[in-house]
Coordinates of N, CA and C in Angstrom, one line a residue:
X1 N -17.1 8.6 -10.7 CA -17.0 7.4 -9.9 C -16.5 7.8 -8.5
X2 N -17.0 7.1 -7.5 CA -16.6 7.4 -6.1 C -15.2 6.8 -5.9
X3 N -14.5 7.5 -5.0 CA -13.2 7.0 -4.6 C -13.4 5.8 -3.6
X4 N -12.4 5.0 -3.5 CA -12.5 3.8 -2.6 C -11.3 3.9 -1.7
X5 N -11.3 3.0 -0.7 CA -10.1 2.8 0.2 C -9.7 1.3 0.1
X6 N -8.5 1.1 -0.1 CA -7.9 -0.3 0.0 C -7.0 -0.4 1.2
X7 N -7.2 -1.4 1.9 CA -6.3 -1.8 3.1 C -5.6 -3.1 2.7
X8 N -4.3 -3.0 2.5 CA -3.6 -4.2 2.1 C -2.6 -4.6 3.2
X9 N -2.5 -5.9 3.3 CA -1.5 -6.5 4.2 C -0.6 -7.4 3.3
X10 N 0.7 -7.0 3.2 CA 1.6 -7.6 2.2 C 2.5 -8.5 3.0
X11 N 2.6 -9.8 2.6 CA 3.4 -10.8 3.3 C 4.6 -11.2 2.4
X12 N 5.6 -11.7 3.0 CA 6.8 -12.2 2.2 C 8.0 -11.5 2.7
X13 N 9.0 -11.4 1.8 CA 10.2 -10.7 2.1 C 9.9 -9.2 1.7
X14 N 9.3 -8.5 2.6 CA 8.9 -7.1 2.2 C 9.4 -6.0 3.1
X15 N 10.2 -6.4 4.1 CA 10.9 -5.4 4.9 C 12.4 -5.4 4.7
X16 N 13.0 -4.3 4.7 CA 14.4 -4.2 4.4 C 14.8 -4.2 2.9
X17 N 13.8 -4.1 2.1 CA 14.0 -4.1 0.6 C 13.5 -2.8 -0.1
X18 N 13.2 -1.8 0.7 CA 12.7 -0.5 0.1 C 11.3 -0.5 -0.3
X19 N 10.5 -1.4 0.3 CA 9.1 -1.6 0.0 C 8.3 -0.3 0.3
X20 N 8.5 0.3 1.5 CA 7.7 1.4 1.8 C 8.0 2.6 0.9
X21 N 9.3 2.9 0.7 CA 9.7 4.0 -0.2 C 9.1 3.8 -1.6
X22 N 9.2 2.6 -2.1 CA 8.7 2.3 -3.4 C 7.2 2.5 -3.5
X23 N 6.5 2.0 -2.4 CA 5.1 2.2 -2.4 C 4.7 3.6 -2.4
X24 N 5.4 4.4 -1.6 CA 5.1 5.9 -1.6 C 5.3 6.5 -3.0
X25 N 6.4 6.1 -3.7 CA 6.6 6.7 -5.0 C 5.5 6.3 -6.0
X26 N 5.1 5.0 -6.0 CA 4.0 4.5 -6.9 C 2.7 5.2 -6.5
X27 N 2.4 5.3 -5.2 CA 1.2 6.0 -4.8 C 1.1 7.4 -5.3
X28 N 2.3 8.1 -5.2 CA 2.3 9.5 -5.6 C 2.1 9.6 -7.1
X29 N 2.7 8.7 -7.9 CA 2.5 8.6 -9.3 C 1.0 8.4 -9.7
X30 N 0.3 7.6 -8.9 CA -1.1 7.3 -9.1 C -2.1 8.2 -8.5
X31 N -1.6 9.3 -7.8 CA -2.4 10.3 -7.1 C -3.2 9.7 -6.0
X32 N -2.6 8.8 -5.3 CA -3.3 8.1 -4.2 C -2.9 8.8 -2.9
X33 N -3.8 8.8 -1.9 CA -3.5 9.3 -0.6 C -3.5 8.1 0.4
X34 N -2.9 8.3 1.6 CA -2.9 7.3 2.6 C -1.6 7.1 3.2
X35 N -1.2 5.9 3.6 CA 0.1 5.6 4.3 C 0.5 4.2 4.1
X36 N 1.8 4.0 4.4 CA 2.4 2.6 4.4 C 3.3 2.5 5.6
X37 N 3.3 1.3 6.2 CA 4.2 1.1 7.4 C 4.6 -0.4 7.5
X38 N 5.7 -0.6 8.2 CA 6.1 -2.0 8.5 C 5.3 -2.4 9.8
X39 N 5.0 -3.7 9.8 CA 4.4 -4.3 11.0 C 5.4 -5.1 11.7
X40 N 5.3 -5.3 13.0 CA 6.2 -6.0 13.9 C 6.3 -7.5 13.4
X41 N 5.3 -8.0 12.8 CA 5.3 -9.4 12.4 C 6.0 -9.7 11.0
X42 N 6.6 -8.6 10.4 CA 7.3 -8.7 9.1 C 6.5 -8.4 7.9
X43 N 5.2 -8.1 8.1 CA 4.4 -7.6 7.0 C 4.5 -6.1 6.7
X44 N 4.0 -5.7 5.6 CA 3.9 -4.3 5.3 C 2.4 -4.0 5.2
X45 N 1.9 -2.9 5.8 CA 0.5 -2.5 5.8 C 0.4 -1.3 4.9
X46 N -0.6 -1.3 4.0 CA -0.9 -0.1 3.2 C -2.3 0.3 3.3
X47 N -2.5 1.6 3.5 CA -3.9 2.1 3.5 C -3.9 3.2 2.4
X48 N -4.7 3.0 1.4 CA -4.6 3.9 0.2 C -6.1 4.2 -0.2
X49 N -6.2 5.5 -0.7 CA -7.5 6.0 -1.2 C -7.3 6.6 -2.5
X50 N -8.3 6.4 -3.4 CA -8.2 7.0 -4.7 C -9.2 6.3 -5.6
X51 N -9.1 6.5 -6.9 CA -10.0 5.9 -7.9 C -9.7 4.4 -7.8
X52 N -10.7 3.6 -8.2 CA -10.6 2.2 -8.3 C -9.5 1.8 -9.2
X53 N -9.4 2.5 -10.4 CA -8.4 2.2 -11.4 C -7.0 2.4 -10.8
X54 N -6.8 3.5 -10.1 CA -5.5 3.7 -9.5 C -5.2 2.7 -8.4
X55 N -6.2 2.4 -7.5 CA -6.0 1.4 -6.5 C -5.6 0.0 -7.1
X56 N -6.3 -0.4 -8.1 CA -6.0 -1.6 -8.8 C -4.6 -1.7 -9.3
X57 N -4.1 -0.5 -9.9 CA -2.7 -0.4 -10.3 C -1.8 -0.6 -9.2
X58 N -2.1 0.0 -8.0 CA -1.2 -0.2 -6.8 C -1.2 -1.6 -6.4
X59 N -2.4 -2.2 -6.4 CA -2.5 -3.7 -6.0 C -1.6 -4.5 -6.9
X60 N -1.7 -4.3 -8.2 CA -1.0 -5.1 -9.2 C 0.5 -4.9 -9.0
X61 N 0.9 -3.6 -8.7 CA 2.4 -3.4 -8.5 C 2.8 -4.1 -7.2
X62 N 2.0 -4.0 -6.1 CA 2.3 -4.6 -4.8 C 2.5 -6.1 -4.9
X63 N 1.9 -6.8 -5.8 CA 2.1 -8.2 -6.0 C 3.5 -8.6 -6.3
X64 N 4.3 -7.6 -6.9 CA 5.7 -7.8 -7.2 C 6.6 -7.0 -6.3
X65 N 6.2 -5.8 -6.0 CA 6.9 -4.9 -5.1 C 8.2 -4.5 -5.8
X66 N 9.1 -3.8 -5.0 CA 10.4 -3.4 -5.6 C 11.3 -4.6 -5.9
X67 N 12.4 -4.3 -6.5 CA 13.3 -5.3 -7.0 C 13.6 -6.5 -6.1
X68 N 14.0 -6.2 -4.9 CA 14.4 -7.3 -4.0 C 13.3 -7.9 -3.1
X69 N 12.1 -7.5 -3.3 CA 11.0 -8.0 -2.5 C 10.6 -9.4 -3.1
X70 N 10.0 -10.2 -2.2 CA 9.4 -11.5 -2.6 C 8.1 -11.6 -2.0
X71 N 7.1 -11.1 -2.7 CA 5.7 -11.1 -2.1 C 5.1 -12.5 -2.2
X72 N 4.6 -13.0 -1.0 CA 4.0 -14.3 -1.0 C 2.5 -14.3 -1.0
X73 N 2.0 -13.2 -0.4 CA 0.5 -13.1 -0.2 C 0.1 -11.7 0.1
X74 N -1.1 -11.3 -0.4 CA -1.6 -10.0 -0.1 C -3.1 -10.2 0.3
X75 N -3.5 -9.6 1.4 CA -4.9 -9.6 1.8 C -5.4 -8.2 1.5
X76 N -6.6 -8.1 1.1 CA -7.2 -6.9 0.7 C -8.6 -6.7 1.3
X77 N -8.8 -5.5 1.9 CA -10.2 -5.1 2.3 C -10.5 -3.8 1.6
X78 N -11.6 -3.7 1.0 CA -12.0 -2.5 0.2 C -13.2 -1.9 0.9
X79 N -13.3 -0.6 1.0 CA -14.4 0.1 1.5 C -14.5 1.5 0.9
X80 N -15.5 2.2 1.3 CA -15.7 3.6 0.8 C -14.6 4.5 1.3
X81 N -14.1 5.4 0.5 CA -13.1 6.4 1.0 C -13.6 7.2 2.1
X82 N -12.7 7.5 3.0 CA -13.0 8.3 4.2 C -12.5 9.8 4.0
X83 N -11.7 10.0 3.0 CA -11.1 11.3 2.7 C -10.4 11.9 3.8
X84 N -9.8 11.1 4.7 CA -9.0 11.6 5.8 C -7.6 11.9 5.6
X85 N -7.1 11.5 4.4 CA -5.7 11.6 4.1 C -5.5 12.7 3.0
X86 N -4.4 13.5 3.2 CA -4.1 14.6 2.2 C -2.9 14.2 1.3
X87 N -2.1 13.3 1.8 CA -0.9 12.9 1.0 C -0.7 11.4 1.2
X88 N 0.3 10.9 0.7 CA 0.7 9.5 0.9 C 2.0 9.4 1.7
X89 N 2.0 8.9 2.9 CA 3.1 9.0 3.8 C 3.6 7.7 4.3
X90 N 4.9 7.6 4.7 CA 5.5 6.5 5.4 C 5.3 6.8 6.8
X91 N 4.6 6.0 7.6 CA 4.3 6.2 9.0 C 5.2 5.3 9.9
X92 N 5.1 5.6 11.2 CA 5.9 4.9 12.1 C 5.4 3.4 12.1
X93 N 6.4 2.5 12.4 CA 6.1 1.1 12.3 C 5.0 0.8 13.3
X94 N 4.1 -0.2 13.0 CA 3.0 -0.6 13.8 C 3.4 -1.8 14.7
X95 N 2.9 -1.9 15.8 CA 3.2 -3.0 16.7 C 2.2 -4.1 16.8

């Protein structure tokens, strides 16, 4: 099965609650590559590549997030994997 890429925008109380570090840990457990970052508008952006099964597991996890997060909405765009990522990283905040 071909790998896919998921681009997620996570809204709610998702900054200042360890969301990026927890996302990175979960992504590593699922053998996903990509990145996660905070956005200036308070959302968290996730770009992840891997198997559809692993991406769906990440999506289901992101609906709850870490312990103190309160996720209100997630938007998802799916596309073919680009294979441009070698690891899953926390990147600089986006503006």
